[in-house]
PDB file of C-alpha atoms in Angstrom:
ATOM      1  CA  MET A   1      75.722 -18.645  36.540  1.00 52.00           C
ATOM      2  CA  ARG A   2      76.774 -21.397  34.174  1.00 55.00           C
ATOM      3  CA  SER A   3      74.136 -22.991  31.976  1.00 55.00           C
ATOM      4  CA  ASN A   4      73.954 -26.781  31.790  1.00 59.00           C
ATOM      5  CA  ALA A   5      72.506 -26.619  28.277  1.00 58.00           C
ATOM      6  CA  TYR A   6      74.600 -28.350  25.652  1.00 55.00           C
ATOM      7  CA  LYS A   7      76.104 -25.873  23.220  1.00 62.00           C
ATOM      8  CA  PRO A   8      78.081 -27.486  20.419  1.00 59.00           C
ATOM      9  CA  GLU A   9      81.309 -25.935  19.238  1.00 62.00           C
ATOM     10  CA  PRO A  10      80.798 -23.675  16.197  1.00 57.00           C
ATOM     11  CA  HIS A  11      82.227 -26.296  13.828  1.00 55.00           C
ATOM     12  CA  LEU A  12      79.732 -28.860  15.172  1.00 56.00           C
ATOM     13  CA  ARG A  13      76.636 -26.733  14.740  1.00 58.00           C
ATOM     14  CA  PHE A  14      74.189 -27.740  12.106  1.00 56.00           C
ATOM     15  CA  SER A  15      71.761 -25.715  10.101  1.00 59.00           C
ATOM     16  CA  GLN A  16      68.940 -24.224  12.128  1.00 70.00           C
ATOM     17  CA  ARG A  17      66.629 -25.218   9.316  1.00 86.00           C
ATOM     18  CA  LYS A  18      64.740 -28.371  10.132  1.00 92.00           C
ATOM     19  CA  PRO A  19      65.515 -31.101   7.603  1.00 96.00           C
ATOM     20  CA  GLU A  20      62.698 -33.083   6.093  1.00 97.00           C
ATOM     21  CA  HIS A  21      62.265 -36.615   7.379  1.00 98.00           C
ATOM     22  CA  PRO A  22      63.177 -39.048   4.580  1.00 98.00           C
ATOM     23  CA  GLY A  23      59.701 -40.566   4.737  1.00 98.00           C
ATOM     24  CA  LEU A  24      58.029 -37.223   4.102  1.00 98.00           C
ATOM     25  CA  PHE A  25      60.477 -36.651   1.260  1.00 98.00           C
ATOM     26  CA  LEU A  26      59.631 -40.090  -0.136  1.00 98.00           C
ATOM     27  CA  GLU A  27      55.943 -39.259  -0.177  1.00 98.00           C
ATOM     28  CA  ARG A  28      56.321 -35.709  -1.533  1.00 98.00           C
ATOM     29  CA  CYS A  29      58.903 -36.370  -4.231  1.00 98.00           C
ATOM     30  CA  TYR A  30      58.221 -39.948  -5.275  1.00 98.00           C
ATOM     31  CA  LEU A  31      54.930 -41.475  -4.192  1.00 98.00           C
ATOM     32  CA  LYS A  32      52.607 -38.565  -4.998  1.00 98.00           C
ATOM     33  CA  PRO A  33      54.210 -37.439  -8.282  1.00 98.00           C
ATOM     34  CA  LEU A  34      54.450 -41.023  -9.550  1.00 98.00           C
ATOM     35  CA  ALA A  35      50.983 -41.947  -8.228  1.00 98.00           C
ATOM     36  CA  ILE A  36      52.343 -44.927  -6.302  1.00 98.00           C
ATOM     37  CA  SER A  37      50.457 -45.973  -3.188  1.00 98.00           C
ATOM     38  CA  GLN A  38      52.218 -47.054  -0.027  1.00 98.00           C
ATOM     39  CA  SER A  39      50.788 -50.537  -0.564  1.00 98.00           C
ATOM     40  CA  GLU A  40      52.143 -50.732  -4.116  1.00 98.00           C
ATOM     41  CA  LEU A  41      55.585 -49.604  -2.995  1.00 98.00           C
ATOM     42  CA  ALA A  42      55.612 -52.109  -0.147  1.00 98.00           C
ATOM     43  CA  ARG A  43      54.693 -54.904  -2.569  1.00 98.00           C
ATOM     44  CA  HIS A  44      57.437 -53.906  -5.020  1.00 98.00           C
ATOM     45  CA  LEU A  45      60.033 -53.678  -2.239  1.00 98.00           C
ATOM     46  CA  GLY A  46      58.950 -56.907  -0.564  1.00 98.00           C
ATOM     47  CA  ILE A  47      58.315 -55.257   2.794  1.00 98.00           C
ATOM     48  CA  SER A  48      55.198 -54.608   4.847  1.00 98.00           C
ATOM     49  CA  ARG A  49      52.842 -51.739   4.116  1.00 98.00           C
ATOM     50  CA  ARG A  50      53.063 -50.870   7.803  1.00 98.00           C
ATOM     51  CA  ARG A  51      56.826 -50.343   7.488  1.00 98.00           C
ATOM     52  CA  ILE A  52      56.335 -47.937   4.568  1.00 98.00           C
ATOM     53  CA  ASN A  53      53.495 -46.184   6.382  1.00 98.00           C
ATOM     54  CA  GLU A  54      55.597 -45.666   9.501  1.00 98.00           C
ATOM     55  CA  ILE A  55      58.474 -44.277   7.414  1.00 98.00           C
ATOM     56  CA  VAL A  56      56.151 -41.910   5.512  1.00 98.00           C
ATOM     57  CA  ASN A  57      54.630 -40.735   8.803  1.00 98.00           C
ATOM     58  CA  ALA A  58      58.105 -40.089  10.299  1.00 97.00           C
ATOM     59  CA  GLN A  59      57.551 -42.762  12.940  1.00 98.00           C
ATOM     60  CA  ARG A  60      60.315 -45.035  11.683  1.00 98.00           C
ATOM     61  CA  ALA A  61      63.832 -44.537  10.371  1.00 98.00           C
ATOM     62  CA  VAL A  62      65.002 -45.583   6.940  1.00 98.00           C
ATOM     63  CA  SER A  63      67.278 -48.553   7.628  1.00 98.00           C
ATOM     64  CA  ALA A  64      70.180 -49.645   5.453  1.00 98.00           C
ATOM     65  CA  ASP A  65      68.030 -52.505   4.137  1.00 98.00           C
ATOM     66  CA  THR A  66      65.190 -50.158   3.208  1.00 98.00           C
ATOM     67  CA  ALA A  67      67.658 -47.669   1.679  1.00 98.00           C
ATOM     68  CA  LEU A  68      68.984 -50.426  -0.596  1.00 98.00           C
ATOM     69  CA  LYS A  69      65.480 -51.367  -1.709  1.00 98.00           C
ATOM     70  CA  LEU A  70      64.426 -47.752  -2.295  1.00 98.00           C
ATOM     71  CA  ALA A  71      67.630 -47.116  -4.244  1.00 98.00           C
ATOM     72  CA  VAL A  72      67.005 -50.007  -6.611  1.00 98.00           C
ATOM     73  CA  PHE A  73      63.341 -49.152  -7.107  1.00 98.00           C
ATOM     74  CA  PHE A  74      63.780 -45.392  -7.620  1.00 98.00           C
ATOM     75  CA  GLN A  75      67.205 -45.614  -9.298  1.00 98.00           C
ATOM     76  CA  THR A  76      69.001 -43.591  -6.654  1.00 98.00           C
ATOM     77  CA  THR A  77      71.788 -44.659  -4.314  1.00 98.00           C
ATOM     78  CA  PRO A  78      71.402 -46.138  -0.843  1.00 98.00           C
ATOM     79  CA  MET A  79      73.493 -43.243   0.494  1.00 98.00           C
ATOM     80  CA  PHE A  80      70.930 -40.777  -0.827  1.00 98.00           C
ATOM     81  CA  TRP A  81      68.357 -42.210   1.592  1.00 98.00           C
ATOM     82  CA  LEU A  82      70.785 -42.835   4.448  1.00 98.00           C
ATOM     83  CA  GLU A  83      72.130 -39.278   4.299  1.00 98.00           C
ATOM     84  CA  LYS A  84      68.595 -37.901   4.563  1.00 98.00           C
ATOM     85  CA  GLN A  85      68.029 -40.144   7.586  1.00 98.00           C
ATOM     86  CA  GLN A  86      71.317 -39.112   9.138  1.00 97.00           C
ATOM     87  CA  LEU A  87      70.572 -35.396   8.725  1.00 97.00           C
ATOM     88  CA  TRP A  88      67.213 -35.938  10.391  1.00 96.00           C
ATOM     89  CA  GLU A  89      68.786 -37.832  13.297  1.00 96.00           C
ATOM     90  CA  LEU A  90      71.506 -35.209  13.797  1.00 95.00           C
ATOM     91  CA  TYR A  91      68.914 -32.460  13.845  1.00 94.00           C
ATOM     92  CA  GLU A  92      66.799 -34.341  16.371  1.00 93.00           C
ATOM     93  CA  ALA A  93      69.828 -35.118  18.553  1.00 93.00           C
ATOM     94  CA  THR A  94      70.981 -31.504  18.670  1.00 91.00           C
ATOM     95  CA  ARG A  95      67.440 -30.326  19.374  1.00 86.00           C
ATOM     96  CA  LYS A  96      67.144 -32.638  22.369  1.00 84.00           C
ATOM     97  CA  LYS A  97      70.424 -31.495  23.930  1.00 71.00           C
TER      98      LYS A  97
END
């Protein structure tokens, strides 16, 4: 009997290890160590506290706009944040298949 479950080709398989959502990474590696509150970060970035809170709680994706703002504030690159988001989305997509 043939299974209908999606099984990606070997070269399309991703790590079985669950990547960290970029918002959780933001909190763990930047906000907590630097003692920056979500409200402070939102103020500095010129975005709503709710937007930061939803990102930190893995309820919202890091958009290109947010990646640019985070990159300037934390002296990283926008791609740093977008790659973390993309890894998360790929993991979620393969898990749902």
